[in-house]
mmCIF file of C-alpha atoms and ligand atoms in Angstrom:
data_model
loop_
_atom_site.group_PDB
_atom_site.id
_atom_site.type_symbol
_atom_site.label_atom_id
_atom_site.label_comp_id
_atom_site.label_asym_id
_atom_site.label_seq_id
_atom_site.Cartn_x
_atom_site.Cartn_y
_atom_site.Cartn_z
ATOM 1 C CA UNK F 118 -56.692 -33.410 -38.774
ATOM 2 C CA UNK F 119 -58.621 -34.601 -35.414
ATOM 3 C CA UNK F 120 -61.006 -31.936 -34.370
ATOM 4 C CA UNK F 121 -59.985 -29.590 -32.001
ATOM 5 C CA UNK F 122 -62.609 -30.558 -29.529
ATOM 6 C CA UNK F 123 -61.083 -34.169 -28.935
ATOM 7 C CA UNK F 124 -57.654 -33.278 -28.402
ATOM 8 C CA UNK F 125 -56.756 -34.779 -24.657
ATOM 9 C CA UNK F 126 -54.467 -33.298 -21.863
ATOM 10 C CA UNK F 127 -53.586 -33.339 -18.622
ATOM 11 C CA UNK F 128 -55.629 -31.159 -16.171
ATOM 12 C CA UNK F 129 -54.437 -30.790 -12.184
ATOM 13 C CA UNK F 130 -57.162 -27.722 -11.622
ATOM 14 C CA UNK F 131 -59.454 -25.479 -13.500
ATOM 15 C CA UNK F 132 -60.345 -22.360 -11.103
ATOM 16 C CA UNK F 133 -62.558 -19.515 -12.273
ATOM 17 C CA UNK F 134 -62.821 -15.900 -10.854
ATOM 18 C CA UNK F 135 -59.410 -15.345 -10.977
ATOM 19 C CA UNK F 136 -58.141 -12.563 -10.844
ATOM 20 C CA UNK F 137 -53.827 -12.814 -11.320
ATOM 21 C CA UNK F 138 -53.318 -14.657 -13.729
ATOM 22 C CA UNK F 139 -53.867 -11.515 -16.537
ATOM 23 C CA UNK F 140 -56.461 -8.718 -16.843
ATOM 24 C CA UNK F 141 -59.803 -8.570 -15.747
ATOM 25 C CA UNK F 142 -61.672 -11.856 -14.374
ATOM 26 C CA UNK F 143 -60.250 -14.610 -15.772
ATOM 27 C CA UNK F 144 -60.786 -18.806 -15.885
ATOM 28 C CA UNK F 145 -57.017 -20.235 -15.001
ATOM 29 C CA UNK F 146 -56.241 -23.612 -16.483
ATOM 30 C CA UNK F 147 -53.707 -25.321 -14.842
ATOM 31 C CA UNK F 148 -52.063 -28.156 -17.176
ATOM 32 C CA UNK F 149 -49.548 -31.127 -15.586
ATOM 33 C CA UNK F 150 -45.803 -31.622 -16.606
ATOM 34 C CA UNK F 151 -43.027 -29.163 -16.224
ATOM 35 C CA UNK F 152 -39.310 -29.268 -16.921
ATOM 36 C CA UNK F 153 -38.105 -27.603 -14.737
ATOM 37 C CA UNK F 154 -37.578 -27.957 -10.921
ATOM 38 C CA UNK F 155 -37.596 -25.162 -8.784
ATOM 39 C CA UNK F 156 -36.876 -25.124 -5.513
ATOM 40 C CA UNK F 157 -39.829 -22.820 -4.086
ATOM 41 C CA UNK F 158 -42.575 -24.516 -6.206
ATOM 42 C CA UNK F 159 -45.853 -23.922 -5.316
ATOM 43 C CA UNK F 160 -47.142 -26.622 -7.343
ATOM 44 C CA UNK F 161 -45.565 -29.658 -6.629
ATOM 45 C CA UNK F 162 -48.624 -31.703 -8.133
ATOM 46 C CA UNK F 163 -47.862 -30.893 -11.427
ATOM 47 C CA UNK F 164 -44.636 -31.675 -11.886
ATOM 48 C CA UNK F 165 -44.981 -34.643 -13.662
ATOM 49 C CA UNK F 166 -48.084 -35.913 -16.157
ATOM 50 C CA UNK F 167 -49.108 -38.960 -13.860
ATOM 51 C CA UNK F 168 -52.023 -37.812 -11.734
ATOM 52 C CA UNK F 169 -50.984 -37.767 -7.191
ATOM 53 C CA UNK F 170 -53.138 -39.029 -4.157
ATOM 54 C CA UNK F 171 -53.479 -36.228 -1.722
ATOM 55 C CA UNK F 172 -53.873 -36.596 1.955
ATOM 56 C CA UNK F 173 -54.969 -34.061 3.921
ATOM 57 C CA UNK F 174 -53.653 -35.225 7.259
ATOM 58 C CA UNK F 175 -55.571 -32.886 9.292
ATOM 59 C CA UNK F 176 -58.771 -33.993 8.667
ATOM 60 C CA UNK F 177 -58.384 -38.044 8.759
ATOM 61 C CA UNK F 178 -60.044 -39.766 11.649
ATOM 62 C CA UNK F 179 -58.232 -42.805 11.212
ATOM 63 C CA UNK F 180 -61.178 -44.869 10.746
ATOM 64 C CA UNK F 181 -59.295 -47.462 8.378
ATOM 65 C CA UNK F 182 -62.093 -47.758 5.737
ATOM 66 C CA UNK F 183 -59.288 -46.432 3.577
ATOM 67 C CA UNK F 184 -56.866 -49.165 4.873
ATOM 68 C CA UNK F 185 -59.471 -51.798 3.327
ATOM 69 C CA UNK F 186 -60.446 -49.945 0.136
ATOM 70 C CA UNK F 187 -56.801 -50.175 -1.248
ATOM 71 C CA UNK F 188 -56.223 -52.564 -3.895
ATOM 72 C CA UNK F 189 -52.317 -52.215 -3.327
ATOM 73 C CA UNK F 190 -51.741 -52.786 0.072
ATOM 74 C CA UNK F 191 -50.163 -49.216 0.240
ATOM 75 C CA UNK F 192 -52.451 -47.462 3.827
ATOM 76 C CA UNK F 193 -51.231 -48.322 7.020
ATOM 77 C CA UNK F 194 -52.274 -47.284 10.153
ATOM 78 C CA UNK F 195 -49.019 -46.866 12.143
ATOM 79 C CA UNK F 196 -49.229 -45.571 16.215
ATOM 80 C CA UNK F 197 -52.461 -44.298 15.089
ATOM 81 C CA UNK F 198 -51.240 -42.283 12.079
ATOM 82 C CA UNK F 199 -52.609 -43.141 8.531
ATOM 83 C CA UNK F 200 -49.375 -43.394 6.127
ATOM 84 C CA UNK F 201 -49.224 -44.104 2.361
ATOM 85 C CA UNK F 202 -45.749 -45.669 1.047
ATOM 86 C CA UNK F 203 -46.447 -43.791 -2.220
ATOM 87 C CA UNK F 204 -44.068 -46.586 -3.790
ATOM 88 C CA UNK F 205 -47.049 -49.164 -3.530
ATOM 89 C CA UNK F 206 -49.843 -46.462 -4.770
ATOM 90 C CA UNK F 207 -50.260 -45.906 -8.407
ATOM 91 C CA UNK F 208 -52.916 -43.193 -7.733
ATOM 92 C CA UNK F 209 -55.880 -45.131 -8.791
ATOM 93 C CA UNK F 210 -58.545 -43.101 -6.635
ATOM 94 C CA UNK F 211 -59.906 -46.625 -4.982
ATOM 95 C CA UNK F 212 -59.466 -45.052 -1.412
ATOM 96 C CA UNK F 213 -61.116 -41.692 -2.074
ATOM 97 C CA UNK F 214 -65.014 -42.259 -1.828
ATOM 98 C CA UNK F 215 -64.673 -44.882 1.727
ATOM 99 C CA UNK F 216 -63.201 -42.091 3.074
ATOM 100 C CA UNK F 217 -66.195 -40.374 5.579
ATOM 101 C CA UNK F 218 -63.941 -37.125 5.783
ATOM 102 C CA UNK F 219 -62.768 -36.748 2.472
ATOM 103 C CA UNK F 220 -59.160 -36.829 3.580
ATOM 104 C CA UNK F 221 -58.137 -38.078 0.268
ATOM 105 C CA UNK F 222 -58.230 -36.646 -3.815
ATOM 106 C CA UNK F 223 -56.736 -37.397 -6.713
ATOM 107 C CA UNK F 224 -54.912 -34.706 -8.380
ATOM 108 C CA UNK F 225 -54.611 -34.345 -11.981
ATOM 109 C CA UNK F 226 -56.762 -36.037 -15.195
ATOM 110 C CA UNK F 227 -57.321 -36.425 -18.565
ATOM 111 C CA UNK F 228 -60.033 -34.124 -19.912
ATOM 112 C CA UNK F 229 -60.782 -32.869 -23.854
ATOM 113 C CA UNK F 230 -60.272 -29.496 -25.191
ATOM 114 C CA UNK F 231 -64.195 -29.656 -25.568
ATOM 115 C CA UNK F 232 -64.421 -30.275 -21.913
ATOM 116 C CA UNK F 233 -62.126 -27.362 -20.770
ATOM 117 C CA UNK F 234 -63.712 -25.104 -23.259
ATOM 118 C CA UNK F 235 -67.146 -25.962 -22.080
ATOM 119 C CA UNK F 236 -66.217 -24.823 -18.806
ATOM 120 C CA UNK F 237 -64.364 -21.416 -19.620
ATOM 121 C CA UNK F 238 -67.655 -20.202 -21.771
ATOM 122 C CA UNK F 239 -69.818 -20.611 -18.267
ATOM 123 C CA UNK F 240 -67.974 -17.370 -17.037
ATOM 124 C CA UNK F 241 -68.088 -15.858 -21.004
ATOM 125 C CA UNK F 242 -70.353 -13.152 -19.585
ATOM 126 C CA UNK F 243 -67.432 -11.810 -16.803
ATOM 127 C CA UNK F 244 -64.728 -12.148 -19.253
ATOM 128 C CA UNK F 245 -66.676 -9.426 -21.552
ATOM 129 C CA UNK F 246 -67.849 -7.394 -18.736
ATOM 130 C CA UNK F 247 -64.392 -7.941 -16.620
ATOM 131 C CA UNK F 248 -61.679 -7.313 -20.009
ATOM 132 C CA UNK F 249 -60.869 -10.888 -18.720
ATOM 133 C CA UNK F 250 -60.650 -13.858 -20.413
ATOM 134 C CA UNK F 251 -58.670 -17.667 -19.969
ATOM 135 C CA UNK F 252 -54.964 -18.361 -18.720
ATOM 136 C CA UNK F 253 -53.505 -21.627 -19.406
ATOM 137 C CA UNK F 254 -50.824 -22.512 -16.475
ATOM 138 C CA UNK F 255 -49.483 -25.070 -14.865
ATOM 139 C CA UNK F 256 -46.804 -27.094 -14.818
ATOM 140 C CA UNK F 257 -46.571 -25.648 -17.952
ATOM 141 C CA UNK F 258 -48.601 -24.535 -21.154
ATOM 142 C CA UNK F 259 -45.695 -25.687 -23.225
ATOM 143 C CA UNK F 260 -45.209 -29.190 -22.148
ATOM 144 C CA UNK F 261 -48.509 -30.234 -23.829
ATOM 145 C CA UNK F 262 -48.549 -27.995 -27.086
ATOM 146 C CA UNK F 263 -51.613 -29.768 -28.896
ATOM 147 C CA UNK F 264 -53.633 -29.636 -25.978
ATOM 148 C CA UNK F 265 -52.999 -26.174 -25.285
ATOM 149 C CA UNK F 266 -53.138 -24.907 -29.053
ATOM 150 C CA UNK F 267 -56.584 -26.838 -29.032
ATOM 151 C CA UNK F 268 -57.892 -25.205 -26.242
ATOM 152 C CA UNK F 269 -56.763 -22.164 -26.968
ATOM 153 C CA UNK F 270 -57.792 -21.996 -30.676
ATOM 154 C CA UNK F 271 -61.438 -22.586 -29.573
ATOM 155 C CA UNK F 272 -61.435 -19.815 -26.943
ATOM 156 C CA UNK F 273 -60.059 -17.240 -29.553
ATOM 157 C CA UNK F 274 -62.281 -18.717 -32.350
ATOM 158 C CA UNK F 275 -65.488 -17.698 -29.562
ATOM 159 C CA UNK F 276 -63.746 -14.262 -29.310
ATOM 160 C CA UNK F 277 -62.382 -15.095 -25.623
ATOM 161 C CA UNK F 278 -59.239 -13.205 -24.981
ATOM 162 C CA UNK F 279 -56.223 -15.789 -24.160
ATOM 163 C CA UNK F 280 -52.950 -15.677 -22.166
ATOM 164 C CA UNK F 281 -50.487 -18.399 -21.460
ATOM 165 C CA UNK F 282 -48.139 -18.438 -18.100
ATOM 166 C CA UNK F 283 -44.441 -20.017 -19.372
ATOM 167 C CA UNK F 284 -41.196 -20.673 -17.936
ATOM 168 C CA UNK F 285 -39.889 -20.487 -21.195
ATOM 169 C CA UNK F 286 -38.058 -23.425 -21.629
ATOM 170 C CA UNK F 287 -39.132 -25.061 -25.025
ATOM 171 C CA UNK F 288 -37.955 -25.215 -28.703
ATOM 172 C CA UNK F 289 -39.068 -22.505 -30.314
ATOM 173 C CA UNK F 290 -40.675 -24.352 -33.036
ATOM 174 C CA UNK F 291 -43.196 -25.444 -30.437
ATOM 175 C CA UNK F 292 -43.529 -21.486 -28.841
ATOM 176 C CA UNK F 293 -43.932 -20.045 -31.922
ATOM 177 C CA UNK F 294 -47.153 -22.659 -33.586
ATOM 178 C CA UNK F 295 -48.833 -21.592 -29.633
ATOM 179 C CA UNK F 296 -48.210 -18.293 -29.849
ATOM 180 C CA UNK F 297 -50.662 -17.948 -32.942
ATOM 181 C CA UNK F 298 -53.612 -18.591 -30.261
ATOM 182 C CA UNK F 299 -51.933 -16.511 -27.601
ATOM 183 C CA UNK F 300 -53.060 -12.679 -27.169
ATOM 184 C CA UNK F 301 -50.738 -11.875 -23.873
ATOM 185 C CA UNK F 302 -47.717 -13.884 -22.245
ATOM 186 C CA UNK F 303 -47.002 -14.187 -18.729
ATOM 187 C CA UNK F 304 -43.409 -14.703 -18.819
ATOM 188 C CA UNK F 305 -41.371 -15.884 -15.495
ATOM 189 C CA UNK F 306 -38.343 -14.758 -15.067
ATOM 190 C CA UNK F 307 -36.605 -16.687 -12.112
ATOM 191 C CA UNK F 308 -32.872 -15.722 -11.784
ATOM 192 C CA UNK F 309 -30.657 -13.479 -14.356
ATOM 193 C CA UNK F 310 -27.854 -15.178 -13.716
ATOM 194 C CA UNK F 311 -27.624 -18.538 -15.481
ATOM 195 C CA UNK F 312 -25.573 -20.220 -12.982
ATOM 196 C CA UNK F 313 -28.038 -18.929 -9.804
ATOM 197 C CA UNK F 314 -30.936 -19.995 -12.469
ATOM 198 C CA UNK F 315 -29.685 -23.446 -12.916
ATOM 199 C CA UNK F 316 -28.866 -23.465 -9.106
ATOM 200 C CA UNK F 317 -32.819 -22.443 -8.376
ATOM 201 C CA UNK F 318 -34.697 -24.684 -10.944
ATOM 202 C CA UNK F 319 -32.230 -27.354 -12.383
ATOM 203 C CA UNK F 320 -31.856 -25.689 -16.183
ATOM 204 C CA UNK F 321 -29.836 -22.706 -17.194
ATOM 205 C CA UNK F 322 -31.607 -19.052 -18.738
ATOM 206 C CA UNK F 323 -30.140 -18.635 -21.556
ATOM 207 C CA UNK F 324 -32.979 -20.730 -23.778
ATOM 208 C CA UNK F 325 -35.354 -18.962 -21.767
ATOM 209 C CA UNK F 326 -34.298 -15.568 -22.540
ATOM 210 C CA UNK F 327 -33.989 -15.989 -25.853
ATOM 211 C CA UNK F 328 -36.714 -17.073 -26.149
ATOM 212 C CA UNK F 329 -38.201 -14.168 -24.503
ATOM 213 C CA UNK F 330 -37.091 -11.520 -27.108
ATOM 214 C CA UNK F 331 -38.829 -14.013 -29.742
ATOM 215 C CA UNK F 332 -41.959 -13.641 -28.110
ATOM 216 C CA UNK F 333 -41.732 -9.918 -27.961
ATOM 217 C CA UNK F 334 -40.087 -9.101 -31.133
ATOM 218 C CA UNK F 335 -40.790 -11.448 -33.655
ATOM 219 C CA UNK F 336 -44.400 -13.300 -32.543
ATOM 220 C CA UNK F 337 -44.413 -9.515 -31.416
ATOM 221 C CA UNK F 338 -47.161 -10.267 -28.466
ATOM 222 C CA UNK F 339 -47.357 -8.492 -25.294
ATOM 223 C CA UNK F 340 -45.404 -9.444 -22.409
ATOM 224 C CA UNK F 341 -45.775 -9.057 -18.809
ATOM 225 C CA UNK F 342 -43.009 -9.961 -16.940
ATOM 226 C CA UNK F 343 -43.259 -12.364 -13.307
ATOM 227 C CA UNK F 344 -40.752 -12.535 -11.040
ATOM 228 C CA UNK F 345 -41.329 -14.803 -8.117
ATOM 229 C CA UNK F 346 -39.830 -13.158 -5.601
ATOM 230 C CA UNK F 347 -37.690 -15.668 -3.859
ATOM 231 C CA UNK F 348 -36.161 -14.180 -0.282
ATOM 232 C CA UNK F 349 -32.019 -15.512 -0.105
ATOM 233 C CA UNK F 350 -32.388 -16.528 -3.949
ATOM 234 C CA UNK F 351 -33.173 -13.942 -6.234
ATOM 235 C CA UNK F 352 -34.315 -10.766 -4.125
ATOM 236 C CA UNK F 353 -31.646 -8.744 -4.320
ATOM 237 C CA UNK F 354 -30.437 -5.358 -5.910
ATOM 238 C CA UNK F 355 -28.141 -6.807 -7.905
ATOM 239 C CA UNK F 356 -30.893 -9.197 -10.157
ATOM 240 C CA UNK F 357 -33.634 -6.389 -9.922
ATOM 241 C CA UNK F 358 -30.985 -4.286 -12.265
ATOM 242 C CA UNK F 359 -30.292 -7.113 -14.352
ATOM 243 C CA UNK F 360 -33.450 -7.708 -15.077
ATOM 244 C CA UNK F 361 -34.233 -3.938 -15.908
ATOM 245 C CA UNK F 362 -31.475 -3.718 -17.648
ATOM 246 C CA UNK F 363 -32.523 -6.887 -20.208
ATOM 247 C CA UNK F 364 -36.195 -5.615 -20.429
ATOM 248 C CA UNK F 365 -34.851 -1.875 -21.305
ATOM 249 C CA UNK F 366 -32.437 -2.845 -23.329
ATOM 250 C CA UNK F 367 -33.696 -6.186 -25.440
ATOM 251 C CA UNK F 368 -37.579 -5.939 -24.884
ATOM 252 C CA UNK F 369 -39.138 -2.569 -24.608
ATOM 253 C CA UNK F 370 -40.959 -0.350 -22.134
ATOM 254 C CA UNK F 371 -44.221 -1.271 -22.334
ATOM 255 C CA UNK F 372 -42.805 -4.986 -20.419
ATOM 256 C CA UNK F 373 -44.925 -4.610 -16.849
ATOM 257 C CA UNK F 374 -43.113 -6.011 -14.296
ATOM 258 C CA UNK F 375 -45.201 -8.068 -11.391
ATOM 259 C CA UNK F 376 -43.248 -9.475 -8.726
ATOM 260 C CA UNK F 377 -44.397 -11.807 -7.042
ATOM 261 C CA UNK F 378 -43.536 -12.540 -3.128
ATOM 262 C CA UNK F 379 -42.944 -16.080 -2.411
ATOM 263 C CA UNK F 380 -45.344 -17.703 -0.244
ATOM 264 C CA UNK F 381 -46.207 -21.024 1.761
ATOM 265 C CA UNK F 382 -48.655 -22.831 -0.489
ATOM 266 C CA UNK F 383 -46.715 -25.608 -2.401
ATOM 267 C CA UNK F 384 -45.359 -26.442 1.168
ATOM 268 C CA UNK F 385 -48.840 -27.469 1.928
ATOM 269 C CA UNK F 386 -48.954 -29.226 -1.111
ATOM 270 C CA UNK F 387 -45.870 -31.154 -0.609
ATOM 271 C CA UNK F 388 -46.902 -32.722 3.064
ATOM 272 C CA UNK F 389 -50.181 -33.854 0.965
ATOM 273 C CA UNK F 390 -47.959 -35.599 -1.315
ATOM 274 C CA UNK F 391 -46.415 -36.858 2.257
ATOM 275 C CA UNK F 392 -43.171 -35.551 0.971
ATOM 276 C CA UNK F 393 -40.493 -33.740 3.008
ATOM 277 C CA UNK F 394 -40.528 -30.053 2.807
ATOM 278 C CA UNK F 395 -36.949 -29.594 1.469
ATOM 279 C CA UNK F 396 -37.054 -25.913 0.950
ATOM 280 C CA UNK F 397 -39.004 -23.033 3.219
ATOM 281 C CA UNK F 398 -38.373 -19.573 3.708
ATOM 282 C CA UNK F 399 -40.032 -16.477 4.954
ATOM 283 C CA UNK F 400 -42.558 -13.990 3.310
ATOM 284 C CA UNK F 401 -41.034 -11.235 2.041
ATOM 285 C CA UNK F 402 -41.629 -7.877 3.998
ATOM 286 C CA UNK F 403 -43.615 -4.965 2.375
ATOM 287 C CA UNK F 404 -40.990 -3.007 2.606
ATOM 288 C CA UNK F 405 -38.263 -5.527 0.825
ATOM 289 C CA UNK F 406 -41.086 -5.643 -1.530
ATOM 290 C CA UNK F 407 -40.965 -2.017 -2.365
ATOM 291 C CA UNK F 408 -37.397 -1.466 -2.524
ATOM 292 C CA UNK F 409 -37.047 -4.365 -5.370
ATOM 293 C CA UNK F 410 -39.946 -2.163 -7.184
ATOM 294 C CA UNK F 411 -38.254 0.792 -7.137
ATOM 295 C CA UNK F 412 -35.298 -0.386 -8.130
ATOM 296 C CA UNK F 413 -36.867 -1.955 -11.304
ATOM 297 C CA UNK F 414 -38.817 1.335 -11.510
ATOM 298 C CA UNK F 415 -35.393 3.569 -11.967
ATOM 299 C CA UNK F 416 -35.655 2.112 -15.518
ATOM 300 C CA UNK F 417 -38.797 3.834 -16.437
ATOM 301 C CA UNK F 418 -40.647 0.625 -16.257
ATOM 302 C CA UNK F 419 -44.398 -0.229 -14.780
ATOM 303 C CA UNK F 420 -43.488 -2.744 -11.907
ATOM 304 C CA UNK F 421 -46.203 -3.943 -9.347
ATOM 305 C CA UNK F 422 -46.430 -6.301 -6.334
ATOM 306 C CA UNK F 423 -48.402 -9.207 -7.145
ATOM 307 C CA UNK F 424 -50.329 -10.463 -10.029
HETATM 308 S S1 SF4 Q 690 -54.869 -44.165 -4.679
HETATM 309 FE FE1 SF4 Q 690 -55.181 -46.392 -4.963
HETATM 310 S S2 SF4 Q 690 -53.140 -47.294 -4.695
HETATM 311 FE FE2 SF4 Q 690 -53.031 -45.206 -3.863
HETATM 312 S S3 SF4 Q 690 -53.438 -45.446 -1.671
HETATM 313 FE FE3 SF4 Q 690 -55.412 -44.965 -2.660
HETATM 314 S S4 SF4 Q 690 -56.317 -46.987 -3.145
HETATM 315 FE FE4 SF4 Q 690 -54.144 -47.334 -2.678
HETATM 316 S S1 SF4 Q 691 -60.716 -43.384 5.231
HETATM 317 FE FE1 SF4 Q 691 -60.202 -41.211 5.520
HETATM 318 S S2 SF4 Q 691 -60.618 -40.775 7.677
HETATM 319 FE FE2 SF4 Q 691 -60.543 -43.018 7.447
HETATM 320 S S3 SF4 Q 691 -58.413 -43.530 7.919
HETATM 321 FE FE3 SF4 Q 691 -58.517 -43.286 5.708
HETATM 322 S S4 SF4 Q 691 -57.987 -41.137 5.354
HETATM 323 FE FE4 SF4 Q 691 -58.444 -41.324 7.531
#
């Protein structure tokens, strides 16, 4: 068997001192790939495995070093406006250090479980003082099971506490061998309704909630449910009962419920991509917030806003 520590993945973003992706202060791994597509993603970058150029517009000076450094031909300088046809640029990083400004990043690499593991033990000492511990995320945990049963087999083999974020959507052969690593899942839940789920993300729920009462009943690890909270998609009365209803009924009470209110980042992260921003709505109010809590409250469950 090849040793744990030289298992590769893909990486977009390793950020410590978080503090919503589980309990306590926690090291969030975010891992590339993700099969599903929703509409409101705030993480456009990790959709796929391949790593992205970003290009942060507002800081570019349009001194053309760029222009020169690319290899491809792909940076133009058009009525003064640097553009990138992103059909020409295979992301290989040549035009990131000419740039004075540093107007452009790649996004996404390969790294070892030993790597990511070195860096989660640097914050070992808040994780036992803080009840936190390391979250792999993405994209998604699930698309890169080796990689994330590496990582998280030496975390729980230093006595780090573990959690995975999931959409869900996997075999459960593959859920179930990850789930031995796993102390706590953060489980999305996007849409109740199949047909508004497939609508919102491009795949159905009914894999997904299966899988769900797997996780809970017979890997039988604690679940805390996220719902991001969507405004004209899936914020209304109507799914905040159906969910409560399903947790109540198939899962049990101790399910928290965090909803999460949509907001504007993967926007941001889309016009760095130099993509069209297909899909924008507003914040939820505090208010709108509330009423979806209570509602999922009336079941005798533990909801809160946020992570
Ligand atoms: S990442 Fe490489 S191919 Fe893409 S624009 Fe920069 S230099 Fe050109
Ligand atoms: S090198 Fe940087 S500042 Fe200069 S044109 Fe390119 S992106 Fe803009």
């Amino acid at each position: 068997m090849q040793d744990l520590e030289s298992v590769q993945g893909k990486v977009f973003n390793i950020q410590g001192y978080s503090i919503h992706d589980g309990p306590g202060i926690r090291t969030t791994v975010f891992l590339c790939g993700c099969p599903l597509r929703c509409l409101w993603c705030q993480n456009p970058e990790s959709g796929t495995m391949e790593p992205k150029l970003f290009f942060m517009a507002e800081k570019c000076v349009g001194c053309g070093k760029c222009v020169a450094a690319c290899p491809n031909g792909a940076i133009d300088i058009v009525d003064g406006k640097v553009k990138t046809d992103r059909s020409r640029c295979n992301a290989c990083g040549a035009c990131v250090n000419p740039c004075p400004v540093e107007a452009r990043e790649i996004v996404g690499e390969t790294k070892t479980a030993g790597e990511v593991f070195k860096k989660v033990r640097q914050d070992e000492l808040f994780y036992k003082t803080s009840g936190g511990g390391v979250t792999l995320s993405g994209g998604e945990t699930l698309m890169q099971p080796e990689f994330s049963i590496a990582v998280l087999r030496l975390c729980k083999e230093a006595g780090i506490h573990t959690a995975i974020e999931t959409c869900g959507f996997a075999k459960w052969e593959v859920f179930s061998k990850i789930l031995e690593y796993v102390d706590l899942v953060l489980y999305d839940f996007k849409h109740m309704d199949s047909a508004k789920h497939k609508e919102g993300t491009g795949v159905g729920n009914e894999l997904i909630l299966e899988n769900v009462v797997k996780v809970y009943h017979e890997a039988k690890k604690p679940v805390a449910a996220r719902v991001p909270t969507i405004p004209g998609y899936n914020d209304t009365a109507e799914n905040m009962h159906a969910l409560g209803k399903f947790i109540t009924e198939k899962m049990g009470m101790d399910v928290k419920v965090h909803l999460l209110p949509y907001h504007h980042l993967g926007e941001s992260k889309t016009e760095r991509m130099e993509q069209e921003v297909k899909f924008s709505v507003d914040t939820p109010t505090d208010a709108h917030m509330e009423e979806l809590r209570a509602i999922v409250e009336s079941y005798g469950l533990n909801a809160v806003i946020g992570g």
